[in-house]
Coordinates of C-alpha atoms and ligand atoms in Angstrom, one line a residue:
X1 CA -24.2 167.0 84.4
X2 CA -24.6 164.1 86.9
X3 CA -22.4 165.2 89.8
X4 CA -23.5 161.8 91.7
X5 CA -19.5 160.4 91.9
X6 CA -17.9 164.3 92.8
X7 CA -17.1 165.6 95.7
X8 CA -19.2 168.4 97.6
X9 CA -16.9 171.5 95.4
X10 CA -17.3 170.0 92.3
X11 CA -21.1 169.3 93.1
X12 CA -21.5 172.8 94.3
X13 CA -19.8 174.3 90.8
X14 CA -21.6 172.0 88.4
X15 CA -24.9 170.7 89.9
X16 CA -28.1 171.8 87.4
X17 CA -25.8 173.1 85.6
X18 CA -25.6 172.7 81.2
X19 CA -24.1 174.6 78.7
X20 CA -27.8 176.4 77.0
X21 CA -28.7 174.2 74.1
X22 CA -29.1 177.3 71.8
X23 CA -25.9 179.6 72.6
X24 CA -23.5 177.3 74.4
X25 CA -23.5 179.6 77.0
X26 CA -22.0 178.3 80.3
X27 CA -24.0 180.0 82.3
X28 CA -27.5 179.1 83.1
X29 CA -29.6 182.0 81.6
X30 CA -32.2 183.8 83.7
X31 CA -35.0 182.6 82.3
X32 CA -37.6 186.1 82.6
X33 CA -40.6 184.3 81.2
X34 CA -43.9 183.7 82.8
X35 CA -44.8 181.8 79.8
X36 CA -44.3 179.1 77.4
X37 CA -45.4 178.8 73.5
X38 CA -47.1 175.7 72.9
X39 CA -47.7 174.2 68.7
X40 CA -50.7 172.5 70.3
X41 CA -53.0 172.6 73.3
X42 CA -51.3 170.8 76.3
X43 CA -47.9 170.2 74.3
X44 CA -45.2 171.5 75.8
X45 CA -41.6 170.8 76.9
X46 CA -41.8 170.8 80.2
X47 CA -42.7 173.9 80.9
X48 CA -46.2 175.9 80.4
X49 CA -46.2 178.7 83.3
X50 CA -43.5 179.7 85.7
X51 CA -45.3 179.3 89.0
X52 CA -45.0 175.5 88.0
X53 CA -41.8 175.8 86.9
X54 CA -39.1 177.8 85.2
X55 CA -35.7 177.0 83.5
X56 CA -33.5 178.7 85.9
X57 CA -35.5 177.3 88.7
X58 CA -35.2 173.6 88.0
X59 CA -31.3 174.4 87.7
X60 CA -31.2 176.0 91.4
X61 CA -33.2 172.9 92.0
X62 CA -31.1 170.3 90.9
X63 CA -28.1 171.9 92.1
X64 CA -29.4 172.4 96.0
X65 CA -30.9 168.7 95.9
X66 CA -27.7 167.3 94.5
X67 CA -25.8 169.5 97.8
X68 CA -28.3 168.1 100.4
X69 CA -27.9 164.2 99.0
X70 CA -32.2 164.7 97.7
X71 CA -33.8 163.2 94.8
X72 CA -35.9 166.7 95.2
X73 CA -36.0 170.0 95.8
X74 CA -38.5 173.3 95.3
X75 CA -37.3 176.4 95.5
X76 CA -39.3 178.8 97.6
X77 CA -39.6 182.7 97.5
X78 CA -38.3 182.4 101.2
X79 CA -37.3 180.3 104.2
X80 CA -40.8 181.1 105.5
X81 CA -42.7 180.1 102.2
X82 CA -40.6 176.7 102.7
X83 CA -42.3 175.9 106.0
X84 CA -45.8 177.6 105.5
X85 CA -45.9 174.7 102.0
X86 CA -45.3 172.2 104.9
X87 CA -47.6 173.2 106.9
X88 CA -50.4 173.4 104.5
X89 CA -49.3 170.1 104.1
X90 CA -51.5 169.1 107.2
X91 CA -54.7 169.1 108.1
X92 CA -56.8 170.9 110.7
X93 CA -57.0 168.3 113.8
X94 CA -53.0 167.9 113.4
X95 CA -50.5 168.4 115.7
X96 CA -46.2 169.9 115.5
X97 CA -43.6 169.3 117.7
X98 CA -41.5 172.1 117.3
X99 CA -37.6 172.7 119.2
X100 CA -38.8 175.3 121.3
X101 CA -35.6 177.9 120.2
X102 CA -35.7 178.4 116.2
X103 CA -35.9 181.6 114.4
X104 CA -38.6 183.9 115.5
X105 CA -40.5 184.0 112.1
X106 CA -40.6 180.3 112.2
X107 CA -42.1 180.5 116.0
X108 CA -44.5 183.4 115.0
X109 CA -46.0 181.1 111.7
X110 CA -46.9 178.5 114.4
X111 CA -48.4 180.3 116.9
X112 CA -50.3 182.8 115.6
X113 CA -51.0 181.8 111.9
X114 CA -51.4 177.7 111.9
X115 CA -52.9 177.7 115.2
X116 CA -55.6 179.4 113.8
X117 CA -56.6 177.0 111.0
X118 CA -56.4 174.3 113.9
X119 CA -52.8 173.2 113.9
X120 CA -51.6 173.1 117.0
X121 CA -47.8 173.4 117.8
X122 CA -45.9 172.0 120.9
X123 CA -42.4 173.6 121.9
X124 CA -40.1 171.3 123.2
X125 CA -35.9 171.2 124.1
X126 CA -35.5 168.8 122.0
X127 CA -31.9 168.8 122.9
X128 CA -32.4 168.1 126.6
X129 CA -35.9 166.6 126.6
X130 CA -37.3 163.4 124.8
X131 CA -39.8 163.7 122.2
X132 CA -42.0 160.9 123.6
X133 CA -42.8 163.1 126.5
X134 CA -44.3 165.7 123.9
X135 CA -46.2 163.6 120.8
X136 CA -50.2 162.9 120.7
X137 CA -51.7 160.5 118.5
X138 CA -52.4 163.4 116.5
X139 CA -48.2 164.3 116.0
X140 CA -47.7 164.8 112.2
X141 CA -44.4 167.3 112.0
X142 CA -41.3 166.9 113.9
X143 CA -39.6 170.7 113.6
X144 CA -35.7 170.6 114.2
X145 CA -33.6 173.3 113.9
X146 CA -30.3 172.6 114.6
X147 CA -28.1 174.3 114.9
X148 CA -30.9 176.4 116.6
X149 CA -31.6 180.1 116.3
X150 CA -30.4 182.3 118.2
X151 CA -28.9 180.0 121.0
X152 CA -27.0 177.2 118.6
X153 CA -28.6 174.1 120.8
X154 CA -27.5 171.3 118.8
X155 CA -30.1 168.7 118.0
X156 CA -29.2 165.0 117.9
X157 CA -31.1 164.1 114.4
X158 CA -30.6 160.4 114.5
X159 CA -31.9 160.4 118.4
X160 CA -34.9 162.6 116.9
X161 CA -35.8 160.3 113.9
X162 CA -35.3 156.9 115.6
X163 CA -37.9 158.0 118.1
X164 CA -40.1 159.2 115.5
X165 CA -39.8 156.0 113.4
X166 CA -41.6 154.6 116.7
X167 CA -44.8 156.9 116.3
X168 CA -47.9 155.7 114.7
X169 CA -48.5 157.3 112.3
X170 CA -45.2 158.1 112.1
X171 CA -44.0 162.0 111.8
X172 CA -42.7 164.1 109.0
X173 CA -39.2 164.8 110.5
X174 CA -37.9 168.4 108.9
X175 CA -34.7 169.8 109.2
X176 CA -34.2 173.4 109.4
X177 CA -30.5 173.5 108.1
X178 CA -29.7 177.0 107.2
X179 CA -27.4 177.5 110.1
X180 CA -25.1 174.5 108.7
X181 CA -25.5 174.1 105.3
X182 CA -25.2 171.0 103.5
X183 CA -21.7 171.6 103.5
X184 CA -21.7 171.1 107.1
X185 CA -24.3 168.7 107.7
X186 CA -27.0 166.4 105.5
X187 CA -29.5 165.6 107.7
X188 CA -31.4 163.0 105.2
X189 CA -28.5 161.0 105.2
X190 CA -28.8 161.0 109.1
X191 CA -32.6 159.8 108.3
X192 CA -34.6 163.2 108.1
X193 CA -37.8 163.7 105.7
X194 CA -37.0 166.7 104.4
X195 CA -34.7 169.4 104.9
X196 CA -35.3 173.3 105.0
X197 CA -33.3 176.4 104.2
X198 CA -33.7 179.5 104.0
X199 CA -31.8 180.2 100.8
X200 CA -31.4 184.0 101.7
X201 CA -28.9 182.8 104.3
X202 CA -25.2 180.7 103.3
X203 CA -26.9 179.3 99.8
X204 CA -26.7 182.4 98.6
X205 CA -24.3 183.9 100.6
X206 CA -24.1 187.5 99.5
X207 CA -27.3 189.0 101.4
X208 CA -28.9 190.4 98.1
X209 CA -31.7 187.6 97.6
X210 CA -34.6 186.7 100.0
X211 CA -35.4 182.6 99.2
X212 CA -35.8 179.6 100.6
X213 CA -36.1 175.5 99.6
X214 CA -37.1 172.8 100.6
X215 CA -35.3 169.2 99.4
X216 CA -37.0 165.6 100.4
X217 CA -37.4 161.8 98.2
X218 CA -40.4 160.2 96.8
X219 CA -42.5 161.0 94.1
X220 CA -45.5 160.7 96.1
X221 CA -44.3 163.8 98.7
X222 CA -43.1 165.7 95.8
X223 CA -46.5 165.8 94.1
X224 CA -48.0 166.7 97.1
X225 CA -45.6 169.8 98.0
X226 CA -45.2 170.6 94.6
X227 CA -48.9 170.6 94.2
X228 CA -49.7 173.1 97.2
X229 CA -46.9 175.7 96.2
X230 CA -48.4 175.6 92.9
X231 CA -51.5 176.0 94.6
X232 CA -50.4 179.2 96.3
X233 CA -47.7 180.5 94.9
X234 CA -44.9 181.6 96.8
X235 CA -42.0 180.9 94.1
X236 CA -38.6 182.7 93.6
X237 CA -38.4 184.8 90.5
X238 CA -35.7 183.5 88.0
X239 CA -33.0 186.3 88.9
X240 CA -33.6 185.3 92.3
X241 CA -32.9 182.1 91.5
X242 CA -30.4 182.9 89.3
X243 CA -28.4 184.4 91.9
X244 CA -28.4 181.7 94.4
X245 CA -27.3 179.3 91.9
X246 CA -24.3 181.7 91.9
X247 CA -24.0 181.9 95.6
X248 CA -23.8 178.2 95.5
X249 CA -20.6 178.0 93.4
X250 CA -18.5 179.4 96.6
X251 CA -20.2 177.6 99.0
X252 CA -17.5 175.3 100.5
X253 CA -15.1 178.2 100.2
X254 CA -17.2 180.5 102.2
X255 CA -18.1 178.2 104.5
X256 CA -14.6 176.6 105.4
X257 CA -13.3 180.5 105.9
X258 CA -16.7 181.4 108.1
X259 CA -15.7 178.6 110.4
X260 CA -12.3 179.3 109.9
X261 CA -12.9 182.8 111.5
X262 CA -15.7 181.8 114.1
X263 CA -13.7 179.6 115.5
X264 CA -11.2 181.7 116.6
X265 CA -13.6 184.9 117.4
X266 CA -15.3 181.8 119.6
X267 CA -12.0 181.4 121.3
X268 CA -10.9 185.3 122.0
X269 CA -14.4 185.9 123.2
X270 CA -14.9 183.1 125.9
X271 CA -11.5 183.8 127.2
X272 CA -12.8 187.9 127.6
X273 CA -13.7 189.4 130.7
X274 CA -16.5 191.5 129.4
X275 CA -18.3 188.1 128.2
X276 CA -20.2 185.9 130.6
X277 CA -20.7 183.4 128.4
X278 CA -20.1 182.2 124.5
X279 CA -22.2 179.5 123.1
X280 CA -20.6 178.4 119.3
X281 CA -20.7 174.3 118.8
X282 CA -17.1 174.5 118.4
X283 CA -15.6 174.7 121.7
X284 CA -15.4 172.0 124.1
X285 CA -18.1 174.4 127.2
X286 CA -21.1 174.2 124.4
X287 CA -23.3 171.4 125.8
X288 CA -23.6 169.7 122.8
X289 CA -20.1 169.4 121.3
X290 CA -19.9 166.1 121.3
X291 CA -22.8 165.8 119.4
X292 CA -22.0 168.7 116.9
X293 CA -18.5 166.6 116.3
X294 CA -20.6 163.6 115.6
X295 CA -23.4 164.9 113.1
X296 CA -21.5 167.7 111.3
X297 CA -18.4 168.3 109.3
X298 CA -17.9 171.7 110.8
X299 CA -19.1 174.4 113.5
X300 CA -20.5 176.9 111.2
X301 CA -19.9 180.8 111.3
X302 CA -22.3 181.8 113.6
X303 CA -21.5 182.9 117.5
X304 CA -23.9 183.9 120.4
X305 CA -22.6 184.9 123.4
X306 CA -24.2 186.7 126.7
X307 CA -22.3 190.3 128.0
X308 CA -21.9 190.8 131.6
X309 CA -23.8 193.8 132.0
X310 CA -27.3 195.0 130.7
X311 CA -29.2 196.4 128.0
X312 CA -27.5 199.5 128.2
X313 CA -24.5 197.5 128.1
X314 CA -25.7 195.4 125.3
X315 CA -26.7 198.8 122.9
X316 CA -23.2 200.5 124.0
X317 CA -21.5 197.3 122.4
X318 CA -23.8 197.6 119.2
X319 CA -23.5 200.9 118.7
X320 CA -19.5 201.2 119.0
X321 CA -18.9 198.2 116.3
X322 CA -17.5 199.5 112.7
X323 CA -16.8 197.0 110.3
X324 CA -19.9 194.3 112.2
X325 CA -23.0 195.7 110.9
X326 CA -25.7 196.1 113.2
X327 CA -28.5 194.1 111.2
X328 CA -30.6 190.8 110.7
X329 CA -29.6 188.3 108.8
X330 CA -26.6 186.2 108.7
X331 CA -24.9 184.2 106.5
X332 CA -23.6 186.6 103.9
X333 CA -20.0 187.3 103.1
X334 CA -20.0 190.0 105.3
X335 CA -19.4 189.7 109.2
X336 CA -23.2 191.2 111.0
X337 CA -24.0 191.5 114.5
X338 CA -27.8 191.4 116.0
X339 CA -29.7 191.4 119.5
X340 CA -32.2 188.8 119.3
X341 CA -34.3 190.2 121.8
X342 CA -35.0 193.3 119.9
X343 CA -34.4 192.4 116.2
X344 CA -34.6 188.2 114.6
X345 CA -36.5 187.2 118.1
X346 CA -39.1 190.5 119.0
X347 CA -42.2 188.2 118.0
X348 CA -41.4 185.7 120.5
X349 CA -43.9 186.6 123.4
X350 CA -41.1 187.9 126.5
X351 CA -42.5 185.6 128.6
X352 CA -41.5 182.6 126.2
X353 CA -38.0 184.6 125.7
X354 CA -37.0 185.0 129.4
X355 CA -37.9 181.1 129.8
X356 CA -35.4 180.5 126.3
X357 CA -32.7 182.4 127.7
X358 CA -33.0 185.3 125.1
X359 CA -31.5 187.7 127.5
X360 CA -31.4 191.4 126.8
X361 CA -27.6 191.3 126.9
X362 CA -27.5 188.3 124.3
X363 CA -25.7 189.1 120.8
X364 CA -26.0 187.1 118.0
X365 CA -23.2 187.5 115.1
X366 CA -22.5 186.1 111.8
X367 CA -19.0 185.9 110.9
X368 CA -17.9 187.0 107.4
X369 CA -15.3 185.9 105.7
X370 CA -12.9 189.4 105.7
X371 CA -9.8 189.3 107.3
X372 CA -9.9 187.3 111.0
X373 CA -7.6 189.9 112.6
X374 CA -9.7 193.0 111.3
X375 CA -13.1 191.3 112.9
X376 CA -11.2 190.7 116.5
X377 CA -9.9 194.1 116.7
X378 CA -13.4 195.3 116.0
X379 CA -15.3 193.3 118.4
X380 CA -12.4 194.1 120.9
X381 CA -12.3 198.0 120.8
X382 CA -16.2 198.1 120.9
X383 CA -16.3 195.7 123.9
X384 CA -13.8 198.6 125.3
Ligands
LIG401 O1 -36.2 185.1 106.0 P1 -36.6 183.8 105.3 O2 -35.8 183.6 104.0 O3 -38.0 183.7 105.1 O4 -36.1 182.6 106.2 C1 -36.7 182.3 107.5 C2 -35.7 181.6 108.3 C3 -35.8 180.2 108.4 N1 -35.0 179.5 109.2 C4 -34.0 180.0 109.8 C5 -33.0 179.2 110.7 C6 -33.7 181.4 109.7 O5 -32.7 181.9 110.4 C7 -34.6 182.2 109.0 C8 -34.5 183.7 108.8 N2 -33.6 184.2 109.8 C9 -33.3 185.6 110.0 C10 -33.8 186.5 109.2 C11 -32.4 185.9 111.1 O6 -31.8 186.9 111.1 O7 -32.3 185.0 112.0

């Protein structure tokens, strides 16, 4: 259906979506076939082996391209396939900028993998330093995550692509958006080259599929990606896919009630006397609200916050939550709770860590969508 003229619900229920030609069926069917008859040699309808493509894929496609304002999208067979396809899409001799705080597995792929086939990556904070002070001739990849993992740093895009557009050659600019979502924020509208999730996150929503996208324009760059993941590999099976298509129904539901909820956890916990500090883009002390306020629809459902205390303070607190369950991860319906250090951020070298801010008494937590009241009285009776 073209969704082009509907709002974000309606584009998030119907996107990719058709009734299956054959049965009718309104939903799209998984599609379990790594193959395709052809009458002839090289006539086909679209479809000859599911690495290129499958049925159920191009739906999840089209509908997460549609959500993010893209003429494309691939679907990935994680967050970390999404940005290993865009680094192969350099060559040895190039060089990142990268937001110095992003997910750990992100971190870890620059430094020890693409280093070593002679891509060398530069960590910057982007949201208090400029990027000129940072880019070589040699600058091909702007990285931003924003809001950044685990310590929700809020990058101005628009700042970060106007100085790019400067650059000769000028950048890739990419977009982690996984914290967000597209419901929250569409960073190609805001000038970005591509954007990246990691599906297994609020696409999906449920925390039963590991997947991952990435959605850009042009034919020229989508022959290019599309030709190194077919190169490699690294594609979601069609259940996967399947289910975040699903995911992607509730997605302005879930994420209006995860804000809903994070806001007010955001505002019992800076007011507590057991927290030194909470960081959530929401409230008026994160050093970036203004910002946030400006490039996104919404806050998001995810809190990090420093105990007073120390490590032994930090494990107490895991250990005594009930219905918060200690784990990686985020974005699923249910609320989760993590320490960075130990868990999403252990590959960072401590060194690199300590100079973050990735304390041992940070704690990282993804708010569900259950009942508000239930979540405060958990955190509250674990924090004692
Ligand atoms: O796990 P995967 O689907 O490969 O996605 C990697 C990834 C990419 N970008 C961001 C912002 C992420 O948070 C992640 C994965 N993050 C976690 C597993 C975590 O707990 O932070």
């Amino acid at each position: 259906m073209e969704t082009q003229n509907f709002k974000f619900e309606t584009v998030a229920v119907h996107a990719g979506v058709e009734p299956d030609p054959s049965t009718g069926a309104i939903m799209t069917p998984i599609f379990a076939t790594s193959t395709y008859v052809q009458p002839t040699p090289g006539q086909h309808k679209g479809y000859d082996y599911s690495r290129t493509a499958n049925p159920t894929r191009t739906a999840l496609e089209t509908s997460i391209a549609a959500l993010e304002g893209a003429q494309h999208c691939l679907a990935m067979s994680s967050g970390c396939t999404g940005t290993d396809v865009l680094c192969h899409s350099l060559n040895a001799g190039d060089h990142v900028v990268s937001v110095d705080d992003v997910y750990g597995g992100t971190s870890r792929l620059f430094r020890t993998v693409w280093s070593r086939h002679g891509i060398e990556t530069t960590f910057a904070d982007l949201a208090n330093q400029d990027l000129k002070d940072f880019v070589r001739p040699q600058t091909k990849m702007i990285w931003i995550e924003t809001p950044t993992n685990p310590l929700l740093k809020i990058i101005d895009i628009e700042r970060v692509v106007a100085q790019a557009k400067k650059l000769n050659p000028r950048p890739l600019v990419v977009v982690d958006n996984t914290f967000a979502s597209p419901y929250f924020q569409r960073p190609l509208e805001l000038g970005a080259d591509v954007v990246l999730h990691s599906t297994t996150k609020y696409l999906n929503g449920h925390s039963d599929v590991v997947g991952g996208a990435i959605c850009f324009n042009g034919k020229e760059l989508k022959e290019k990606l599309h030709h190194i993941q077919n190169s490699i590999g690294g594609v979601p099976g069609p259940f996967d896919a399947w289910l975040v298509l699903r995911g992607i129904k509730t997605l302005a539901l879930r994420m209006k009630r995860h804000e809903e909820n994070a806001k007010e956890i955001a505002d019992m916990l800076e007011k507590h006397p057991k927290i030194e500090r909470v960081l959530y883009p929401g409230l008026k002390s994160h050093p970036q609200h203004e910002i946030a306020k400006r490039q996104m629809g919404g806050f998001g459902g995810m809190i990090t916050f420093f105990l007073k205390g120390n490590l032994e303070t930090a494990r107490g607190f895991l250990e005594k939550v009930k219905l918060f369950s200690l784990a990686e991860s985020l974005g699923g319906v249910e609320s989760l709770i993590e320490h960075p250090a130990i868990m999403t951020h252990a590959s960072i070298p401590a060194e690199m860590r300590a100079k973050l801010g990735i304390s041992d008494t940070l704690i990282r937590i993804s708010v569900g969508i259950e009942n508000v009241e239930d979540l405060k009285k958990d955190l509250l009776q674990a924090l004692g």
